[in-house]
mmCIF file of C-alpha atoms in Angstrom:
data_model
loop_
_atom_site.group_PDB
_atom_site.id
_atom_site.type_symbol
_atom_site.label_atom_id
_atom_site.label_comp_id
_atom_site.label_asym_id
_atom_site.label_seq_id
_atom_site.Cartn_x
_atom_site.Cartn_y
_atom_site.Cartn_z
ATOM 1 C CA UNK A 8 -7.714 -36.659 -45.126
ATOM 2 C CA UNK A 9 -9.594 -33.595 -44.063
ATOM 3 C CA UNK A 10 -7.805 -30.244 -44.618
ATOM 4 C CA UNK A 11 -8.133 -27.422 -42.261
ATOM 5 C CA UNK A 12 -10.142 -25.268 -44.478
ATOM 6 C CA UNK A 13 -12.796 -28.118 -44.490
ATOM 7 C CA UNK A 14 -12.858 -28.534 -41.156
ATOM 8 C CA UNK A 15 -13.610 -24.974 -40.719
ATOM 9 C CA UNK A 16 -16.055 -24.565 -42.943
ATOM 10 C CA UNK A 17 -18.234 -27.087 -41.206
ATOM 11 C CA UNK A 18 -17.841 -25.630 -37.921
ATOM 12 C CA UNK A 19 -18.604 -22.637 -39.547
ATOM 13 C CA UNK A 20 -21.745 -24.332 -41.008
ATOM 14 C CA UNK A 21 -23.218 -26.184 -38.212
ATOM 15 C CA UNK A 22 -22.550 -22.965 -35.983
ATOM 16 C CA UNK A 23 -24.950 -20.913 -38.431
ATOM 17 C CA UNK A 24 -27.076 -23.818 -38.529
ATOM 18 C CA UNK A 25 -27.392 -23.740 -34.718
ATOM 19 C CA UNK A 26 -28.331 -20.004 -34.850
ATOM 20 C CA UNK A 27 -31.531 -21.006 -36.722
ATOM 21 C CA UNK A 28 -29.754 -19.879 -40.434
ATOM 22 C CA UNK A 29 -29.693 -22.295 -43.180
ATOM 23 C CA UNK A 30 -26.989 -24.027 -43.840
ATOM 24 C CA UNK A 31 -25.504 -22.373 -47.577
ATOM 25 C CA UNK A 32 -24.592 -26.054 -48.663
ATOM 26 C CA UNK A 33 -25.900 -29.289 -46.848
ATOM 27 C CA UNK A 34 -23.510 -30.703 -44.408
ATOM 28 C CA UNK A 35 -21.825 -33.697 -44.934
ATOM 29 C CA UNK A 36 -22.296 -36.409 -42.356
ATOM 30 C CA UNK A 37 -18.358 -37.720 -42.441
ATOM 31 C CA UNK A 38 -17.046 -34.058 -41.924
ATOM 32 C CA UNK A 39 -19.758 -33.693 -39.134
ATOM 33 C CA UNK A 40 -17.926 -36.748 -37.064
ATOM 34 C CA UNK A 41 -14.611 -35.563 -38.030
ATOM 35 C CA UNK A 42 -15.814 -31.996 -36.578
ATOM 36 C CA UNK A 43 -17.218 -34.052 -32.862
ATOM 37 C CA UNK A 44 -13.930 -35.596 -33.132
ATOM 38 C CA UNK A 45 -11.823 -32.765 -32.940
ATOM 39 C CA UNK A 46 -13.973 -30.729 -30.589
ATOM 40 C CA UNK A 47 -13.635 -34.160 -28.427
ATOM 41 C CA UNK A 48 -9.913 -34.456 -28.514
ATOM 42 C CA UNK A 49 -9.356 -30.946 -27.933
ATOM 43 C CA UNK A 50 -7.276 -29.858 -24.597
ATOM 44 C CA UNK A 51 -8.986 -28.915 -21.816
ATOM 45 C CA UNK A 52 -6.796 -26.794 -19.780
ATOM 46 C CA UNK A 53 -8.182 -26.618 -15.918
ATOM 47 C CA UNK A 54 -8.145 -24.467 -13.587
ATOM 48 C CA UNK A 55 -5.584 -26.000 -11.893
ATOM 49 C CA UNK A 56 -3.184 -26.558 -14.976
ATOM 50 C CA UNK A 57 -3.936 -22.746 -16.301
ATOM 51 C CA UNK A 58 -2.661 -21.640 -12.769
ATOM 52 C CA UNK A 59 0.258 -23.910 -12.265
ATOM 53 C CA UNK A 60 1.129 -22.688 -16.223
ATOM 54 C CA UNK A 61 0.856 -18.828 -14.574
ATOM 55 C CA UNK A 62 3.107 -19.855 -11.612
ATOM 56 C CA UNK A 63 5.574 -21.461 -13.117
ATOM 57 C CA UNK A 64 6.072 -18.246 -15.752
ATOM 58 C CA UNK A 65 6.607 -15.932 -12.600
ATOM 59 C CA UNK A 66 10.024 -14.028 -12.229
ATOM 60 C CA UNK A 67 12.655 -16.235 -9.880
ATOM 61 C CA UNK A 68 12.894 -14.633 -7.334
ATOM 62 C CA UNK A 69 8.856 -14.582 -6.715
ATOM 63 C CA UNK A 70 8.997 -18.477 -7.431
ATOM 64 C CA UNK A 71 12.012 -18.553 -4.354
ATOM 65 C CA UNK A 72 8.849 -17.852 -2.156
ATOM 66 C CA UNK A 73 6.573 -20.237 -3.096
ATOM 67 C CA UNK A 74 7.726 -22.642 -0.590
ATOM 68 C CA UNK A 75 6.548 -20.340 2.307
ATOM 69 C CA UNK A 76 3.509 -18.368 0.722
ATOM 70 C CA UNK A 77 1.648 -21.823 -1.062
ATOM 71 C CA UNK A 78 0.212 -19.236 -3.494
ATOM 72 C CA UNK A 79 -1.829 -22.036 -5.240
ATOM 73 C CA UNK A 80 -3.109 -23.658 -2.270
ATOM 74 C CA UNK A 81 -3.852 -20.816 -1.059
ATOM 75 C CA UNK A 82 -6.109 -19.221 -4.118
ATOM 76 C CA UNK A 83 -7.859 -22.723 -3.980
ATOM 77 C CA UNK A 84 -8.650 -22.324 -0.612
ATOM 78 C CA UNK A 85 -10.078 -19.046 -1.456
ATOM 79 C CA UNK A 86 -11.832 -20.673 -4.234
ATOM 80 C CA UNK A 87 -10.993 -17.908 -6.596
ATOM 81 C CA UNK A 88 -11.579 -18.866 -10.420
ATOM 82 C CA UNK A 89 -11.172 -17.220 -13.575
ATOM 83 C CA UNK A 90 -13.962 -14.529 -14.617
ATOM 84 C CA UNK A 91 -14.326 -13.829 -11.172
ATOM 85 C CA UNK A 92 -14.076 -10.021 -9.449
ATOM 86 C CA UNK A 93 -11.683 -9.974 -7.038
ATOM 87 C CA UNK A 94 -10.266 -6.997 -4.711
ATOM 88 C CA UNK A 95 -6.971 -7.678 -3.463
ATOM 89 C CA UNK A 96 -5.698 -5.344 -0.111
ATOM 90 C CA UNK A 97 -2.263 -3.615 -0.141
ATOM 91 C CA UNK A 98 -1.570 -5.582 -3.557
ATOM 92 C CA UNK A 99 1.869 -3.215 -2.963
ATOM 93 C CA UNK A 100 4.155 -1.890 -6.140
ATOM 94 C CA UNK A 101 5.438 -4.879 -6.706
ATOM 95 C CA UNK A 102 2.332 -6.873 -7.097
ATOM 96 C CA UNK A 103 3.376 -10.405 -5.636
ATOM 97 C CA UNK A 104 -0.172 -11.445 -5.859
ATOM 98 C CA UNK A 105 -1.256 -9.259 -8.509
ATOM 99 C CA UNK A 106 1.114 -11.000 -11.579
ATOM 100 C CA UNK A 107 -0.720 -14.165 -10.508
ATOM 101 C CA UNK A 108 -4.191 -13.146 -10.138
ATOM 102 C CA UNK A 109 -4.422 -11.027 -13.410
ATOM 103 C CA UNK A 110 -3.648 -13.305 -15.725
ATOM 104 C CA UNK A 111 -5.352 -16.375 -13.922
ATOM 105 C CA UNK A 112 -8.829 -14.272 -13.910
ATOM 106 C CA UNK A 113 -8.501 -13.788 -17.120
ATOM 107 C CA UNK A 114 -10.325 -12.058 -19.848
ATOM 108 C CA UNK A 115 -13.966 -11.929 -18.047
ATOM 109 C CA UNK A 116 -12.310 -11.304 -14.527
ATOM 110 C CA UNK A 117 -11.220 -7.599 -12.738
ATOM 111 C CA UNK A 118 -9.233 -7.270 -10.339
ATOM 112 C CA UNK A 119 -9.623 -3.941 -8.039
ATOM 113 C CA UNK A 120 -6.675 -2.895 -5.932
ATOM 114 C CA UNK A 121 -7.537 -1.961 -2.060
ATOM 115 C CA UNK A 122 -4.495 0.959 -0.699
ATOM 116 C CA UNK A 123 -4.603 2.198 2.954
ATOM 117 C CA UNK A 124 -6.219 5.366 2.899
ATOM 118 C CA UNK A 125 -3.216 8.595 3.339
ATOM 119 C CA UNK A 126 -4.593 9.728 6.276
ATOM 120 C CA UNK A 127 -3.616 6.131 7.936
ATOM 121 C CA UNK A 128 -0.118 6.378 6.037
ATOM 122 C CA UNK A 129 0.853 9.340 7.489
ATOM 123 C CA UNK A 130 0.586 7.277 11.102
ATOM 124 C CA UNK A 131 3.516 5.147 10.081
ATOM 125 C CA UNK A 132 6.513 7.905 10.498
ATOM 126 C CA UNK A 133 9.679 7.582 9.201
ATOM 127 C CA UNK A 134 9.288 6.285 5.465
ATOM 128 C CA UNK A 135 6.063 8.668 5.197
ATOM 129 C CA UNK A 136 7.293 11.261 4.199
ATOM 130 C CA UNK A 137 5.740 14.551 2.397
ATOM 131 C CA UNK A 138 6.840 13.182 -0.612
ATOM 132 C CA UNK A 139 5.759 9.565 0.160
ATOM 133 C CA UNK A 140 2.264 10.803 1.128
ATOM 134 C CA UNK A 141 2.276 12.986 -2.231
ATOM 135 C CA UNK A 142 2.381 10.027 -3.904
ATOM 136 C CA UNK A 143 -0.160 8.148 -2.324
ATOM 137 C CA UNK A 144 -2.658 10.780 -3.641
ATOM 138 C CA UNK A 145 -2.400 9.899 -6.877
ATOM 139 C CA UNK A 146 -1.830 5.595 -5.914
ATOM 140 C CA UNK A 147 -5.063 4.222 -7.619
ATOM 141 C CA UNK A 148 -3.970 5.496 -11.015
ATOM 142 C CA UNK A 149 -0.409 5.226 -10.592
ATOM 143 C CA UNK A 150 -0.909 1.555 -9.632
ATOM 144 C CA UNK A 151 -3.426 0.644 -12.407
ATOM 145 C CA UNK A 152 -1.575 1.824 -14.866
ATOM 146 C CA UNK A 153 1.650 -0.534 -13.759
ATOM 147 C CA UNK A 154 -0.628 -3.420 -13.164
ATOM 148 C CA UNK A 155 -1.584 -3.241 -16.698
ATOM 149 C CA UNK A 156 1.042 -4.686 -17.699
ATOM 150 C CA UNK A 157 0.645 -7.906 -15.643
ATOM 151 C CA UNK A 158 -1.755 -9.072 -17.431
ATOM 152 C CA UNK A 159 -0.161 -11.983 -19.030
ATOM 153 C CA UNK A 160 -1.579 -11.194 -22.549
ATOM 154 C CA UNK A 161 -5.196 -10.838 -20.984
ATOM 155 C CA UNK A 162 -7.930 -8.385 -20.832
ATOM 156 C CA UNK A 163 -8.963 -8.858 -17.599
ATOM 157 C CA UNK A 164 -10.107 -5.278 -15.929
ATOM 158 C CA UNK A 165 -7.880 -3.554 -13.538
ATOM 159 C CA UNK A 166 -8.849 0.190 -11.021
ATOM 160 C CA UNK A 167 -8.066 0.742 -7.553
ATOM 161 C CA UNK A 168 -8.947 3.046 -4.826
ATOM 162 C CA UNK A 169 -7.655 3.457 -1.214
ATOM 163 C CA UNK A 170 -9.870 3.015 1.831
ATOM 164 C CA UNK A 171 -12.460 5.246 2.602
ATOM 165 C CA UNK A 172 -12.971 6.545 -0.991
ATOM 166 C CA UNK A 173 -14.526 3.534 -2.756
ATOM 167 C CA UNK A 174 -16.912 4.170 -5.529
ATOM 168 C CA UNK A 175 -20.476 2.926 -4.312
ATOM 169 C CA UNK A 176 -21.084 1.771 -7.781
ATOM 170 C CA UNK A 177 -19.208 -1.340 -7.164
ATOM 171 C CA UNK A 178 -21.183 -2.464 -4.363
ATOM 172 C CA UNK A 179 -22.339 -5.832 -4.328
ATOM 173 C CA UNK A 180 -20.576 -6.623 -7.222
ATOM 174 C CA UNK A 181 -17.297 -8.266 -5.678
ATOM 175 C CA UNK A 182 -16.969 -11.744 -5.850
ATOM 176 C CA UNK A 183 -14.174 -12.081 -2.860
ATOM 177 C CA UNK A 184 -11.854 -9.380 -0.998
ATOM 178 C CA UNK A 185 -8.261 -10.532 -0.377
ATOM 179 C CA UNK A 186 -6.647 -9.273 2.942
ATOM 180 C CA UNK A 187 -2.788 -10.488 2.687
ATOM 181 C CA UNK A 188 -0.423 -9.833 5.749
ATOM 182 C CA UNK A 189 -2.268 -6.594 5.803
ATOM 183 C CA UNK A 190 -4.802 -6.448 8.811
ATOM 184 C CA UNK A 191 -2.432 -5.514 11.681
ATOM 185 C CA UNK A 192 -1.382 -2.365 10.518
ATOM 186 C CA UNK A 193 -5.038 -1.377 10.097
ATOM 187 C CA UNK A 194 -5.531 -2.527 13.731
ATOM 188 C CA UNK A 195 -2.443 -0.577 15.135
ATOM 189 C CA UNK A 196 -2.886 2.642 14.320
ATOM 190 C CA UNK A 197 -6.898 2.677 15.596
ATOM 191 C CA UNK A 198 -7.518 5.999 18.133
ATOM 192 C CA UNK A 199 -10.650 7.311 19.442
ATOM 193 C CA UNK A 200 -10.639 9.939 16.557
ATOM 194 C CA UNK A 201 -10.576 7.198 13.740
ATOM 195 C CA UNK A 202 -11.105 3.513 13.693
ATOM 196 C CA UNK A 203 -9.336 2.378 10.805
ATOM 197 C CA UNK A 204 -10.274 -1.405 10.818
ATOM 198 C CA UNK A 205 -14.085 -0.054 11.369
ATOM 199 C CA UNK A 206 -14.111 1.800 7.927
ATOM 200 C CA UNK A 207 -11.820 -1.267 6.038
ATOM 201 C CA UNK A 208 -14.139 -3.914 6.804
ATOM 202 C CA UNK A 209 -17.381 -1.797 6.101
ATOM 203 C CA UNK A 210 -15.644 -1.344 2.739
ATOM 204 C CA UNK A 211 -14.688 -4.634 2.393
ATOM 205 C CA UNK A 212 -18.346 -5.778 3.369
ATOM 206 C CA UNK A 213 -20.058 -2.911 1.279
ATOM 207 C CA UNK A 214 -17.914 -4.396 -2.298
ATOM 208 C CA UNK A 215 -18.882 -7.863 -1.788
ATOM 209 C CA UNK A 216 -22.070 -9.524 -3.333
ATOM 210 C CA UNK A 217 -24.142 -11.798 -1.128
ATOM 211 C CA UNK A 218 -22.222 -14.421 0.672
ATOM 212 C CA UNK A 219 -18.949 -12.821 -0.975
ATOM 213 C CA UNK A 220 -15.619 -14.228 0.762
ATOM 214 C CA UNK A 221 -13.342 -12.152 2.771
ATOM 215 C CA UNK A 222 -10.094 -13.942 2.796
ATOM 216 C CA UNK A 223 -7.381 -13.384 5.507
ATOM 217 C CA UNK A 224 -3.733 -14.640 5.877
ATOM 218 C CA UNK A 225 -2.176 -12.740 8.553
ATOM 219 C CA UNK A 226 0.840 -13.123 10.470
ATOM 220 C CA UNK A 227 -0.106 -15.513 13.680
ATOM 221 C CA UNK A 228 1.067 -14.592 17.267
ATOM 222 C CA UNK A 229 1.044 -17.141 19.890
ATOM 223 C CA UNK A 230 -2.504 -16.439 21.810
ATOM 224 C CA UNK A 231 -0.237 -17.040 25.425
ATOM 225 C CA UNK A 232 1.136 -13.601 24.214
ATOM 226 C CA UNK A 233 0.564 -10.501 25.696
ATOM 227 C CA UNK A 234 -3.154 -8.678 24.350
ATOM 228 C CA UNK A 235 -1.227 -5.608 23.929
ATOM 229 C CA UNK A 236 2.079 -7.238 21.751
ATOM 230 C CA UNK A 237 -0.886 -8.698 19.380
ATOM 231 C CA UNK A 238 -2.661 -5.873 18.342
ATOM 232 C CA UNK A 239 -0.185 -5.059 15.448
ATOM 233 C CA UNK A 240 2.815 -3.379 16.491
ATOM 234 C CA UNK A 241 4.824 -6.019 16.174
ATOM 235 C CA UNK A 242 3.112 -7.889 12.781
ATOM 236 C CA UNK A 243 1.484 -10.170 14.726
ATOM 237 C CA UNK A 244 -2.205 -10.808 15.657
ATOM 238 C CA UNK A 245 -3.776 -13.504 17.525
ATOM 239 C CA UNK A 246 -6.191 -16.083 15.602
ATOM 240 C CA UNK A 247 -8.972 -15.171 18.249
ATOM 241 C CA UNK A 248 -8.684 -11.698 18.136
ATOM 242 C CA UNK A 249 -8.625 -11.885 14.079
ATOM 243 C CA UNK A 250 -12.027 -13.867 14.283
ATOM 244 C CA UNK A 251 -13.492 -11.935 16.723
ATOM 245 C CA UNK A 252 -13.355 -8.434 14.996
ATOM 246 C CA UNK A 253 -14.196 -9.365 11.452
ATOM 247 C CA UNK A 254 -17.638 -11.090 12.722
ATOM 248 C CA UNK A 255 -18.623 -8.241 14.508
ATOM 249 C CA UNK A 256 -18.024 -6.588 10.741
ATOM 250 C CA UNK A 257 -20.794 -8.551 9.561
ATOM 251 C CA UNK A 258 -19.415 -11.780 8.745
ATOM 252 C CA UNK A 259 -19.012 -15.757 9.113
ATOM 253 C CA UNK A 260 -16.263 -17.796 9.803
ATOM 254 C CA UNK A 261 -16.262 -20.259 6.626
ATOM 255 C CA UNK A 262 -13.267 -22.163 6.915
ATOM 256 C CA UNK A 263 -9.823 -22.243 8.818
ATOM 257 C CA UNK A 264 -6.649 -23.477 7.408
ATOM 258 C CA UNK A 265 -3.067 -23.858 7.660
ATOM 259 C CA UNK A 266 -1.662 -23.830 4.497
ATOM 260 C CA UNK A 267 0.387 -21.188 5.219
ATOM 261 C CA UNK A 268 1.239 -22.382 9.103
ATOM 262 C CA UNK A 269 5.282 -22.193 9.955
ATOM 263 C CA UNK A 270 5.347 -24.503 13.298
ATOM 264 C CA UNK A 271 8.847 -22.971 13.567
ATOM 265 C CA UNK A 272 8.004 -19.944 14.140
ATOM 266 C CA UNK A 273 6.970 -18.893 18.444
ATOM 267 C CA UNK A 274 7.738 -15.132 18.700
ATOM 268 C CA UNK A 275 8.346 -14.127 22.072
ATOM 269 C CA UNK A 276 6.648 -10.628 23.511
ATOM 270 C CA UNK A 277 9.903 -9.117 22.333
ATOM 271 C CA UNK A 278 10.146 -10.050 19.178
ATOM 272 C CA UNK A 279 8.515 -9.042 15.608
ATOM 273 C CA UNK A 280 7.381 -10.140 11.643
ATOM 274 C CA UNK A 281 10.552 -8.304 10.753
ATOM 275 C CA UNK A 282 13.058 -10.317 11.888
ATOM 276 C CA UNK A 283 12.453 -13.118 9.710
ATOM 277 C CA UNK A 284 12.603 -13.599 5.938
ATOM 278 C CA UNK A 285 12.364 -11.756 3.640
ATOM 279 C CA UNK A 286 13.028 -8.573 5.612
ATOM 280 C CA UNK A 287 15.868 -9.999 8.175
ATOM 281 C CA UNK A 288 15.651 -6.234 10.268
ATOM 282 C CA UNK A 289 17.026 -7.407 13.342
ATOM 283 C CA UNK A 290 20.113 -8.981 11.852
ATOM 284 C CA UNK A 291 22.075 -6.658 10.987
ATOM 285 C CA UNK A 292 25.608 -7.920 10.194
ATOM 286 C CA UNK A 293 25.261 -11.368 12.410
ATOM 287 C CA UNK A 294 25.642 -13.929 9.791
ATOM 288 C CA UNK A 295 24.734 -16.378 12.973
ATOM 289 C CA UNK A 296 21.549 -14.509 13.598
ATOM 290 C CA UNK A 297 20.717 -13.936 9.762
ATOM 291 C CA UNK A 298 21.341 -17.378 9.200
ATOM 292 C CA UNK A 299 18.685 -18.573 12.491
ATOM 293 C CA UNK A 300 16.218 -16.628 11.023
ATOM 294 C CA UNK A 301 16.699 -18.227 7.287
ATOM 295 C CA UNK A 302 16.099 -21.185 9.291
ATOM 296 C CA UNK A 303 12.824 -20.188 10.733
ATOM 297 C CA UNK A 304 11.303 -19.307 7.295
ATOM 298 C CA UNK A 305 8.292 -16.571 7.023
ATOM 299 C CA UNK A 306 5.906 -16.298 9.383
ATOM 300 C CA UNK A 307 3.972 -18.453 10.883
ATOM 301 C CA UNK A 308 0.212 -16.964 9.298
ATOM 302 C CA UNK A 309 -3.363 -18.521 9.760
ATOM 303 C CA UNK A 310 -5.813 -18.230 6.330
ATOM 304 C CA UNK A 311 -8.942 -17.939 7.161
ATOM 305 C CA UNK A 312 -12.180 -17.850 4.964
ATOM 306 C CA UNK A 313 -15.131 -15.695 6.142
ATOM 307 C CA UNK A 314 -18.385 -14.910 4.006
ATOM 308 C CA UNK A 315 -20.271 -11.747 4.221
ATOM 309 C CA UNK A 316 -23.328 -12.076 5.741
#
């Protein structure tokens, strides 16, 4: 029987050999096959098994949300693979998507985080607070810093910026841009004075190399809705609408699907995202109503697949 040590040493040897080096002793012929044979047995883990392996290591409660977010479906659809460069929109401080991506692009990949910029933040009211908005001015290193250690043992890259600051050395250089239940608020909070959709998309078209992807899953309204209940406000945007405004960015609808459709769920012009899972905002103490809306699920969303152009 071969040991180990042998077996190494003729890899070792027919890998200087390849180089164009000779060989320090000749190689035998029987370790050779025993060398093929190993090589040929060896696992090959796909890209398929190495994500399912990623998913299944995620924390429970992330995994409790599979059912309603098809996470690998969904990065299939994409057709994101490891080594890629990926940007991923309002990844958030928890990093749903981010714990998978990282350590599924792996060593050779990077993954740059996309924030609102703080002059849109400080549209929202409420939560934005001085404080809040403080913090926001320092997001991109804040943020990379935390989603170092989501890695998953890899060395994939990780940076960030927030909208209207990118750095136009990474032009061109962006495999695909993920937008994630975050295109209505860039659409709400649009005025005369700033178009906030206008500058995301050039962004997102500016990053992306030639015939780059631009991925959206947004939260679907009915399109019998009213215009004005669509346009973000409420979570919701119509599938039409959503088409229509990133092709006059500059790119082509690739491919439509409905992975992450949710039949169940037909807002009405008074009702919005939040109601449903995993928020629950208009329930309150109603166990009744809390328990409808478990029953509902998470939104219904279209995924759509775009290419720059």
């Amino acid at each position: 029987m071969k040991t180990q040590t042998s077996v190494l040493a003729v890899i070792a040897a027919l890998s200087f050999a390849a180089c164009g080096g000779p060989a320090e002793e000749p190689v035998d012929a029987a370790e050779t096959e025993v060398v093929e044979e190993i090589v040929e047995a060896a696992p090959v883990v796909d890209n398929a098994t190495l994500l399912a392996g990623i998913l299944d290591a995620q924390e429970d409660d992330n995994k409790a949300r599979f059912g309603d977010r098809h996470p690998a479906e969904t990065i299939e659809f994409i057709g994101i693979e490891p080594g890629m460069t990926v940007a991923e929109v309002l990844p958030g401080g928890g990093g749903w998507y981010t714990k998978i991506l990282l350590p599924y692009l792996g060593d050779e990949g990077s993954l740059i985080g996309i924030d609102y910029s703080v002059d849109m933040w400080s549209k929202f009211g409420g939560f934005a607070t001085p404080e809040f908005l403080e913090a926001k001015g320092s997001w991109a290193e804040t943020w990379t810093e935390g989603a170092l250690e989501w890695r998953g043992g890899t060395e994939a890259d990780v940076s960030a910026f927030a909208f209207g600051s990118r750095d136009a050395a990474t032009d061109g250089t962006v495999d695909a841009v993920l937008m994630i239940r975050a295109l209505h608020h860039l659409n709400r909070f649009n005025t005369d004075e700033k178009d906030y959709m206008e500058e995301a998309l050039a962004d997102v078209h500016a990053l992306l190399k030639p015939d780059g992807t631009f991925a959206v899953v947004q939260h679907r309204g009915p399109e019998a809705n009213d215009d004005e209940w669509a346009k973000g406000d409420n979570g919701y945007m119509k599938q039409s609408a959503v088409i229509a405004i990133v092709e006059a960015a500059g790119f082509e609808l690739v491919e439509e699907s409905d992975i992450n459709a949710n039949p169940l769920d037909v807002p009405t012009n008074e009702e919005v995202v939040w109601r449903l899972p995993p928020t629950l905002g208009t329930s309150g103490e109603d166990p009744e109503l809390r328990a409808a809306m478990q029953a509902i699920g998470e939104t219904d969303r279209m995924t759509l697949k775009f290419r720059k152009v």
